[in-house]
Short mmCIF file of C-alpha atoms in Angstrom, two decimals:
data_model
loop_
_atom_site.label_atom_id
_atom_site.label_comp_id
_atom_site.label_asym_id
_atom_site.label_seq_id
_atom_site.Cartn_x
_atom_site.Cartn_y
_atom_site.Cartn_z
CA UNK A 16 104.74 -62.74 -66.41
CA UNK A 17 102.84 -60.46 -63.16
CA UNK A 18 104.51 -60.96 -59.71
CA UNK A 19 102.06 -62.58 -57.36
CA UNK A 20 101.87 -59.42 -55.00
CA UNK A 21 99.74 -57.66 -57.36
CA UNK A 22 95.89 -58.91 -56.82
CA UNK A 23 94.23 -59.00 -60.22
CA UNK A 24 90.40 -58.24 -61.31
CA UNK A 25 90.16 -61.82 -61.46
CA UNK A 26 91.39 -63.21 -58.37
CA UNK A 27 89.71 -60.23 -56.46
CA UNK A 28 86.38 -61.75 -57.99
CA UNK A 29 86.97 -65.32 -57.29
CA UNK A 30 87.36 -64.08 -53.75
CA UNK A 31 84.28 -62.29 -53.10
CA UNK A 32 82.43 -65.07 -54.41
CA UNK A 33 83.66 -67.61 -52.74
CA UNK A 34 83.26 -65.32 -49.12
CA UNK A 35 79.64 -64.71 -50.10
CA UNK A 36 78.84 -68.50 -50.53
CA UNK A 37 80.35 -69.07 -47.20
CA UNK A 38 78.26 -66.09 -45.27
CA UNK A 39 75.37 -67.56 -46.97
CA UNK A 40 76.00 -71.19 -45.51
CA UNK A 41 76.46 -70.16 -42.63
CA UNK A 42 73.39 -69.87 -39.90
CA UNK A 43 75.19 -69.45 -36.31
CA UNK A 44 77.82 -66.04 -37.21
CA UNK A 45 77.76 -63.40 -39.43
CA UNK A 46 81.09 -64.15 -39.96
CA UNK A 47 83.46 -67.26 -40.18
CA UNK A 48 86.61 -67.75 -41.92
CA UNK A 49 86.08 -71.20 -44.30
CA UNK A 50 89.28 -73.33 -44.64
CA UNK A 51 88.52 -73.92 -47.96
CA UNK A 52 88.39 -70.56 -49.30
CA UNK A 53 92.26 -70.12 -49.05
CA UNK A 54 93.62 -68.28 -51.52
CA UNK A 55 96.50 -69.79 -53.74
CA UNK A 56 98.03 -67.26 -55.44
CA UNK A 57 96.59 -64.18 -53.65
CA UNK A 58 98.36 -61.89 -51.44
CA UNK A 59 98.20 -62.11 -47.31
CA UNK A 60 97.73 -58.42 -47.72
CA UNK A 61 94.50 -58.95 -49.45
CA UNK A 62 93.51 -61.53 -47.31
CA UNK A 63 94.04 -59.72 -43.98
CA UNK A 64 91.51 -56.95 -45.70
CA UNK A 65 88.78 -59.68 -46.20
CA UNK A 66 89.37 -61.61 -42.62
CA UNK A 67 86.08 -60.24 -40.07
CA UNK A 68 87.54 -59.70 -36.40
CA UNK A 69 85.62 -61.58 -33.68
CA UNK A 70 82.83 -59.18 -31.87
CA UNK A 71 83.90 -58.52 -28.19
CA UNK A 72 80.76 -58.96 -25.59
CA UNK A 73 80.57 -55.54 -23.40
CA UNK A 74 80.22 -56.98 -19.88
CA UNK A 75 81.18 -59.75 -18.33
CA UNK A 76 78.62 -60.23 -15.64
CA UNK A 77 76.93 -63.12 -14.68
CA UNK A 78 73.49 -64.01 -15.68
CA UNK A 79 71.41 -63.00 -13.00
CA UNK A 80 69.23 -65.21 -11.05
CA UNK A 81 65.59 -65.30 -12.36
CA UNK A 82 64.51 -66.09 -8.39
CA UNK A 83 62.39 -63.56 -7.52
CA UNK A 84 63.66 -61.41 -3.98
CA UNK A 85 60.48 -62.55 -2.22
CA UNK A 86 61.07 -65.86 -2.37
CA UNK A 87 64.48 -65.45 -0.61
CA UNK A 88 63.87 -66.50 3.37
CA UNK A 89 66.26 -63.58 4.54
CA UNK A 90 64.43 -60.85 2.36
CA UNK A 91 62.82 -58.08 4.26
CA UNK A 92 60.27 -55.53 2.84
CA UNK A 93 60.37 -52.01 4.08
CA UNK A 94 57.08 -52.16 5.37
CA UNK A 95 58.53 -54.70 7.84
CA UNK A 96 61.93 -52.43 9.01
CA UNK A 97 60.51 -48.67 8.81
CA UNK A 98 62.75 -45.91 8.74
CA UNK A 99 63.63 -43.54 11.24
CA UNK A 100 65.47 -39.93 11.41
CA UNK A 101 68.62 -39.55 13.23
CA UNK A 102 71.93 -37.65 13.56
CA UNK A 103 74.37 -38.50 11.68
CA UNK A 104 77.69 -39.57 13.48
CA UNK A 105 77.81 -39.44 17.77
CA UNK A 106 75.01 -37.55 18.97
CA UNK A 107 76.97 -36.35 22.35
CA UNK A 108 80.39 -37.01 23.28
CA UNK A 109 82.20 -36.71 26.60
CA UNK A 110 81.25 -33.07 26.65
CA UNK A 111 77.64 -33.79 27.46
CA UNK A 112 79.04 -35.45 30.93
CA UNK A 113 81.12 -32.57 31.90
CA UNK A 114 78.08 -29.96 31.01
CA UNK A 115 75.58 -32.34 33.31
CA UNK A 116 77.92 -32.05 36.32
CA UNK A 117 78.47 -28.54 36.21
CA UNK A 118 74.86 -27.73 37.32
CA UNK A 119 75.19 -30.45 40.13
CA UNK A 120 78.76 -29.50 41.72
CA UNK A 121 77.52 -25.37 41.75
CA UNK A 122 74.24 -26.40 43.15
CA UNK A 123 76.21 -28.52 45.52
CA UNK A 124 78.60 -25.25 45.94
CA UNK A 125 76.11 -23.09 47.00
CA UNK A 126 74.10 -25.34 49.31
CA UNK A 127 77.58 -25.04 51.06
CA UNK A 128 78.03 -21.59 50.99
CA UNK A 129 74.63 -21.11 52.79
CA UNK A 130 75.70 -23.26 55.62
CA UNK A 131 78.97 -21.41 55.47
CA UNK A 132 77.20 -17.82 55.52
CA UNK A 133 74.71 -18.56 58.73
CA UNK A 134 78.23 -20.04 60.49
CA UNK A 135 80.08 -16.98 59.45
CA UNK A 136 77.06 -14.48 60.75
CA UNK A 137 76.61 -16.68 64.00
CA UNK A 138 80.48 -16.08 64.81
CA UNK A 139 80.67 -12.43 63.96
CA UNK A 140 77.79 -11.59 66.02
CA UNK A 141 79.21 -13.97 68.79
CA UNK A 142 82.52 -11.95 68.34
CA UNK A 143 81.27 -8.59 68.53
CA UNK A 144 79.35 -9.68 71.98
CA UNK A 145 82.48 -9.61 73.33
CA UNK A 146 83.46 -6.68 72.42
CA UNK A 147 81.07 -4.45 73.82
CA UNK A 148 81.83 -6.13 77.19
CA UNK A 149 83.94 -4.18 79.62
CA UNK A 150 87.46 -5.58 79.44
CA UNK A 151 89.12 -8.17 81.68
CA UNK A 152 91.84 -8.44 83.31
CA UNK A 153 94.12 -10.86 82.01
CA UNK A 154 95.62 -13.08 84.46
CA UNK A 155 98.96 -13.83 85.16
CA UNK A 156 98.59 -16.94 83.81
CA UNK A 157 97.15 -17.71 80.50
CA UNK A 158 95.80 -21.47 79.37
CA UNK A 159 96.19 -21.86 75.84
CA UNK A 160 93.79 -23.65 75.11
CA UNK A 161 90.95 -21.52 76.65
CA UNK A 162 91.85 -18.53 74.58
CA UNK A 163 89.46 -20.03 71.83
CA UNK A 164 86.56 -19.44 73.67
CA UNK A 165 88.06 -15.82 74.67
CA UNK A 166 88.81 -14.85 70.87
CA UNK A 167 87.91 -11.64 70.41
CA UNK A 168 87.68 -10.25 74.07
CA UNK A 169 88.72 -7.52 75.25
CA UNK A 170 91.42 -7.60 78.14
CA UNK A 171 93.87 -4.79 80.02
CA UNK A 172 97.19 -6.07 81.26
CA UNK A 173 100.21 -3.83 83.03
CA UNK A 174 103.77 -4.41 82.89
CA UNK A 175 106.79 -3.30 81.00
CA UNK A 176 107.82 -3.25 77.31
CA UNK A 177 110.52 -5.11 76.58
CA UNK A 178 112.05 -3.22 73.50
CA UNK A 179 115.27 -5.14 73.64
CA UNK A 180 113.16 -8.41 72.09
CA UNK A 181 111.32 -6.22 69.41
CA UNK A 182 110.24 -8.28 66.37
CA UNK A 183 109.02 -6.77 63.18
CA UNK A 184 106.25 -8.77 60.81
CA UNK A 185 106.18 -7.54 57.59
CA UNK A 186 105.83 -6.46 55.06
CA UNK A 187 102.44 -4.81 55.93
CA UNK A 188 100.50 -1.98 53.68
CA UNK A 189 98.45 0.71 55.12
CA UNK A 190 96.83 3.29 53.50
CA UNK A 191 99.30 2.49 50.33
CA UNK A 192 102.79 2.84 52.27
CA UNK A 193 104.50 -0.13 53.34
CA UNK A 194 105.73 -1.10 56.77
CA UNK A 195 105.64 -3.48 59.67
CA UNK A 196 104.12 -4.41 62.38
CA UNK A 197 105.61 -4.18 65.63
CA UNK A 198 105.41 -7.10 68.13
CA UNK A 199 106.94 -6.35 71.56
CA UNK A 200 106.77 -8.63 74.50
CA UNK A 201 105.31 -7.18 77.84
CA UNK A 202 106.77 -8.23 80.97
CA UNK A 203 104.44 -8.38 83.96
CA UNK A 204 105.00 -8.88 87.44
CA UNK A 205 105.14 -12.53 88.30
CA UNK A 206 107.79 -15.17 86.57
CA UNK A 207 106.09 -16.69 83.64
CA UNK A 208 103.99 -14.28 83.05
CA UNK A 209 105.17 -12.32 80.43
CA UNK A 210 102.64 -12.27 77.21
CA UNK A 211 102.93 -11.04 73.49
CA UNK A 212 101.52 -7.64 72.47
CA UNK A 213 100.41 -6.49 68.92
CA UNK A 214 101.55 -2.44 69.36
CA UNK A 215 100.38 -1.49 65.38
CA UNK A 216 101.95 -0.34 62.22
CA UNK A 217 104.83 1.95 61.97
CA UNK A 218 106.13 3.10 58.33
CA UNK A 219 109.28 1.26 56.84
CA UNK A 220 111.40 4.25 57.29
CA UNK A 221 111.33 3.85 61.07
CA UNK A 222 112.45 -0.08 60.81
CA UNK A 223 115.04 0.97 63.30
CA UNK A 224 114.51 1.60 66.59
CA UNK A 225 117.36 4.68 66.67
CA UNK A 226 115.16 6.44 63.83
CA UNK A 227 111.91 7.30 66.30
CA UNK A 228 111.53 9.34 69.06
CA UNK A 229 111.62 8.17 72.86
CA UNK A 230 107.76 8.65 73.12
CA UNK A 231 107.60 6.06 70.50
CA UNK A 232 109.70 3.33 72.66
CA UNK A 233 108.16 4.32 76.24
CA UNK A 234 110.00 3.08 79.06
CA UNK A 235 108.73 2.19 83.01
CA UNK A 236 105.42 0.41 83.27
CA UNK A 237 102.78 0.72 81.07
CA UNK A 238 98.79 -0.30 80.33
CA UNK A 239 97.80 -2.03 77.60
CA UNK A 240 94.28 -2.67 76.51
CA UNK A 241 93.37 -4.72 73.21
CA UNK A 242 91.82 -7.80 71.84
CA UNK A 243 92.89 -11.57 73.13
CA UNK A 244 93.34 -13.52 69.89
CA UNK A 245 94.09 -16.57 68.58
CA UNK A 246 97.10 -17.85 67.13
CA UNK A 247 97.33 -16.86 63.45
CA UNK A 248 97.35 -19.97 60.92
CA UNK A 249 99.73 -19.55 57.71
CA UNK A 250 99.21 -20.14 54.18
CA UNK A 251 100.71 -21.86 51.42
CA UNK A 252 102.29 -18.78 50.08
CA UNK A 253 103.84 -17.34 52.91
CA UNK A 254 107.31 -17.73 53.23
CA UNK A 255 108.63 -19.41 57.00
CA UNK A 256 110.27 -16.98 59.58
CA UNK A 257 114.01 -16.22 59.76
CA UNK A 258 114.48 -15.40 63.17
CA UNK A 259 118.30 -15.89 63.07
CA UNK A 260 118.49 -12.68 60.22
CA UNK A 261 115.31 -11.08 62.46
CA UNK A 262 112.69 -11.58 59.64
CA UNK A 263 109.36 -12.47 60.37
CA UNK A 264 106.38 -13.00 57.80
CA UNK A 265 103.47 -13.89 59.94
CA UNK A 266 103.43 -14.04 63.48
CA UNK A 267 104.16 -17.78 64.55
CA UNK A 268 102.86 -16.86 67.96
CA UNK A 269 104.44 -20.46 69.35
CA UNK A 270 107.73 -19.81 67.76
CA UNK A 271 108.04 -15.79 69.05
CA UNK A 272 107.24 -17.00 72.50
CA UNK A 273 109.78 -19.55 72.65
CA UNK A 274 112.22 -17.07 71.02
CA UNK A 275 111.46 -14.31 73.90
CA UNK A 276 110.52 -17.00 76.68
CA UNK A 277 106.82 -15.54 77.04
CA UNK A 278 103.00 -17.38 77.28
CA UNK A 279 101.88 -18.13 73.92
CA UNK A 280 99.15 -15.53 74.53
CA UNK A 281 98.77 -13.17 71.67
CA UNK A 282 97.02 -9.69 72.83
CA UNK A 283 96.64 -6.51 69.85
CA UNK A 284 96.27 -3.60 71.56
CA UNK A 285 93.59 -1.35 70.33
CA UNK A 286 93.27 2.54 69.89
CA UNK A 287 90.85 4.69 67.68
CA UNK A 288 92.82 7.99 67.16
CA UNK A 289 91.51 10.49 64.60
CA UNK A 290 92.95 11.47 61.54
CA UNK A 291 95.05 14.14 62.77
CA UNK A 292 96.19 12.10 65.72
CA UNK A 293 97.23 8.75 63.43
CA UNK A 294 98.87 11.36 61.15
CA UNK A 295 100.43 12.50 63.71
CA UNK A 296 101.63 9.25 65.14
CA UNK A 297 102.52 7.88 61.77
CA UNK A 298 104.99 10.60 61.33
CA UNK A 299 106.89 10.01 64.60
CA UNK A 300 106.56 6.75 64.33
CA UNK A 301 104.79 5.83 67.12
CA UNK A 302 102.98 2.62 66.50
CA UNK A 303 99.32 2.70 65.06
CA UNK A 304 96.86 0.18 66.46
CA UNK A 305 93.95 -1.02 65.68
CA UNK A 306 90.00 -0.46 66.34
CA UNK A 307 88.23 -2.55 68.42
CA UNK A 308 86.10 -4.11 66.03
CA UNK A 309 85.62 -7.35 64.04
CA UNK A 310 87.46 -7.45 60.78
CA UNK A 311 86.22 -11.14 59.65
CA UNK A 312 85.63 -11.25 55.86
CA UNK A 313 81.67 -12.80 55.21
CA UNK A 314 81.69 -12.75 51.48
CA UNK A 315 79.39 -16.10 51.41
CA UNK A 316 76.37 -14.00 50.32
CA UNK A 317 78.31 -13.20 46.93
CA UNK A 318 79.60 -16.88 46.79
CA UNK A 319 75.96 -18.31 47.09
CA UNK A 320 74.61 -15.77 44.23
CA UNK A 321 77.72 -17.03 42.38
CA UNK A 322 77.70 -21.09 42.54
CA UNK A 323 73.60 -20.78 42.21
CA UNK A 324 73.11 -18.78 38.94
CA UNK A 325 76.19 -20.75 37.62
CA UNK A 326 74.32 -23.84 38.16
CA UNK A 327 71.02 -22.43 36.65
CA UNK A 328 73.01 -20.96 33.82
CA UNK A 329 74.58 -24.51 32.95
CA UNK A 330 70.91 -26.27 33.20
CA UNK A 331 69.10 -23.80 30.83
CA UNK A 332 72.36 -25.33 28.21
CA UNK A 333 72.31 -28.53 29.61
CA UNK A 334 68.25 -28.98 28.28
CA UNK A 335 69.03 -26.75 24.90
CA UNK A 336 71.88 -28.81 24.15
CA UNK A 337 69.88 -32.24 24.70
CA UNK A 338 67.00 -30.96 23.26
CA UNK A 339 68.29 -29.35 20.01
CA UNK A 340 66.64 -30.78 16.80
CA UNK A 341 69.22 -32.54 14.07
CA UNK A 342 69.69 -29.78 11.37
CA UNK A 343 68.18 -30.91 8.00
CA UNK A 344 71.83 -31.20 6.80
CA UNK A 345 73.12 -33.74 9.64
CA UNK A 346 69.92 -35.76 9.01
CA UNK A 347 70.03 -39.59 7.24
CA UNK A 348 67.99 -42.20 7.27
CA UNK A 349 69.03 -45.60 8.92
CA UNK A 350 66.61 -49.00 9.38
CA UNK A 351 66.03 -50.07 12.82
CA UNK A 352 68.18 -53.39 11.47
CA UNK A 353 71.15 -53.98 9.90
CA UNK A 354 70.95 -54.09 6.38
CA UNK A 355 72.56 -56.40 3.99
#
């Protein structure tokens, strides 16, 4: 007797008949499993051979609409919303702002150095007016608060040095060697009258008075002739005066004559030796002074040239910078509307 596992010539044609009777009555699938055609003594091996798989669709989109886009109400042609060129991304950031007021502020700049420049010329030649006039004598008594309207003149006082109230402001270069100015007050006849004097440079080496010679520290009454100036102004980076340790920056003329109980009237005595004579002085130590003659910086000229071809500079990339064509790579299209 045969095991039912084994499939025999006869079942195996019973089977394909029966499956081609089915496919033929059937009009909707290729293929369809009929519950009749169930095999009684076949195998399941046999059967699972025979047994078409279901066919799998390949999307599973949704039918599309079959309304055409023209009848939709929010469709819009092309010919409707042209097309225009632009950059892609910001055009111009914050950088553009600072470039545009560049030109302005050195335009502005240089307008101001002009005023600044006929000021400047107007007080120099004011200054050296008073210098060619013969000089005055300074009176006993000095207002402080005419001397602005004397800056720059030249006066001749007498009296006495006093030596024992030296003070030394410094450090002070000249000609590449360092050293100090010397600021003695001079005593004149009359209480109240004594006034600050400006004697010049000596080198470092002679800081003290026991390292120069007598003619350098004259004694008995003397006559002074220099320039009446104003009181100096300081800076941010100067340092303030120690008079207790006898250092002195800048001459506080206000402070020195409260110090030495003179007028705060500040005089710089003025001399025009030749070379051999300041040579000569420098290496005794004698105190240097200097020219009669107006030593006010006027650099506005190079200031104007400065701020005004800055400001032209910035405008020529100001326009380049606004004017510069996309590049064909940063280029894209976009509608004028917003597109959907």
């Amino acid at each position: 007797m045969k095991s039912q596992g084994w499939l025999t010539p006869q079942c195996l044609a019973r089977r394909v008949e029966k499956a081609l009777e089915a496919q033929a009555r059937s009009s909707s699938t290729i293929y369809s499993q009929s519950p009749r055609a169930s095999p009684p003594r076949c195998s399941r091996t046999s059967a699972n051979i025979l047994r078409p798989s279901p066919r799998r669709p390949f999307t599973h989109s949704t039918p599309r609409s079959q309304r055409p886009p023209v009848e939709d109400p929010a469709f819009t042609s092309i010919l409707d919303n042209p097309p225009e060129l632009v950059r892609t991304g910001r055009r111009h950031g914050p950088g553009l702002i600072i470039l545009a007021i560049i030109p302005v502020t050195a335009f502005l700049l240089g307008t101001w150095q002009v005023q600044r420049l006929g000021w400047k010329t107007e007080l120099i030649a004011k200054f050296e007016d008073r210098i060619v006039r013969e000089p005055l004598p300074l009176p006993p008594r000095v207002d402080a608060d005419a001397i602005h309207d004397f800056d720059f003149r030249r006066v001749r006082a007498r009296g006495r040095y006093r030596h024992d109230q030296e003070m030394l402001v410094g450090p002070r270069m000249r000609d590449g060697e360092q050293g100090y100015m010397v600021i003695t007050p001079l005593e004149r006849e009359g209480e109240g009258s004594t006034v600050l004097v400006n004697r010049g440079w000596i080198s470092k080496k002679f800081r003290r008075q026991q390292d120069r010679p007598a003619e350098a520290l004259p004694r008995g009454e003397v006559e002074v002739e220099g320039l009446l100036r104003e009181p100096w102004k300081k800076n941010m980076f100067t340092p303030d005066n120690r008079p207790d340790k006898n250092e002195f920056y800048f001459p506080d003329v206000k402070q020195m004559a409260a110090l030495t109980g003179s007028q705060p009237v500040w005089v710089e005595q003025t001399m025009e030796p030749d070379l051999l004579q300041a040579i000569d002085m420098e290496s005794k130590g004698i105190p240097i002074g200097r020219p009669a003659e107006v030593n006010l910086r006027n650099n506005h000229a190079q200031y104007i040239f400065t701020w005004y071809g800055l400001a032209v500079a910035t405008s020529i990339m100001f326009y380049m910078v606004v004017k510069k064509p996309p590049s064909d790579i940063s280029r894209r299209v976009r509608l004028n509307k917003e597109w959907s």
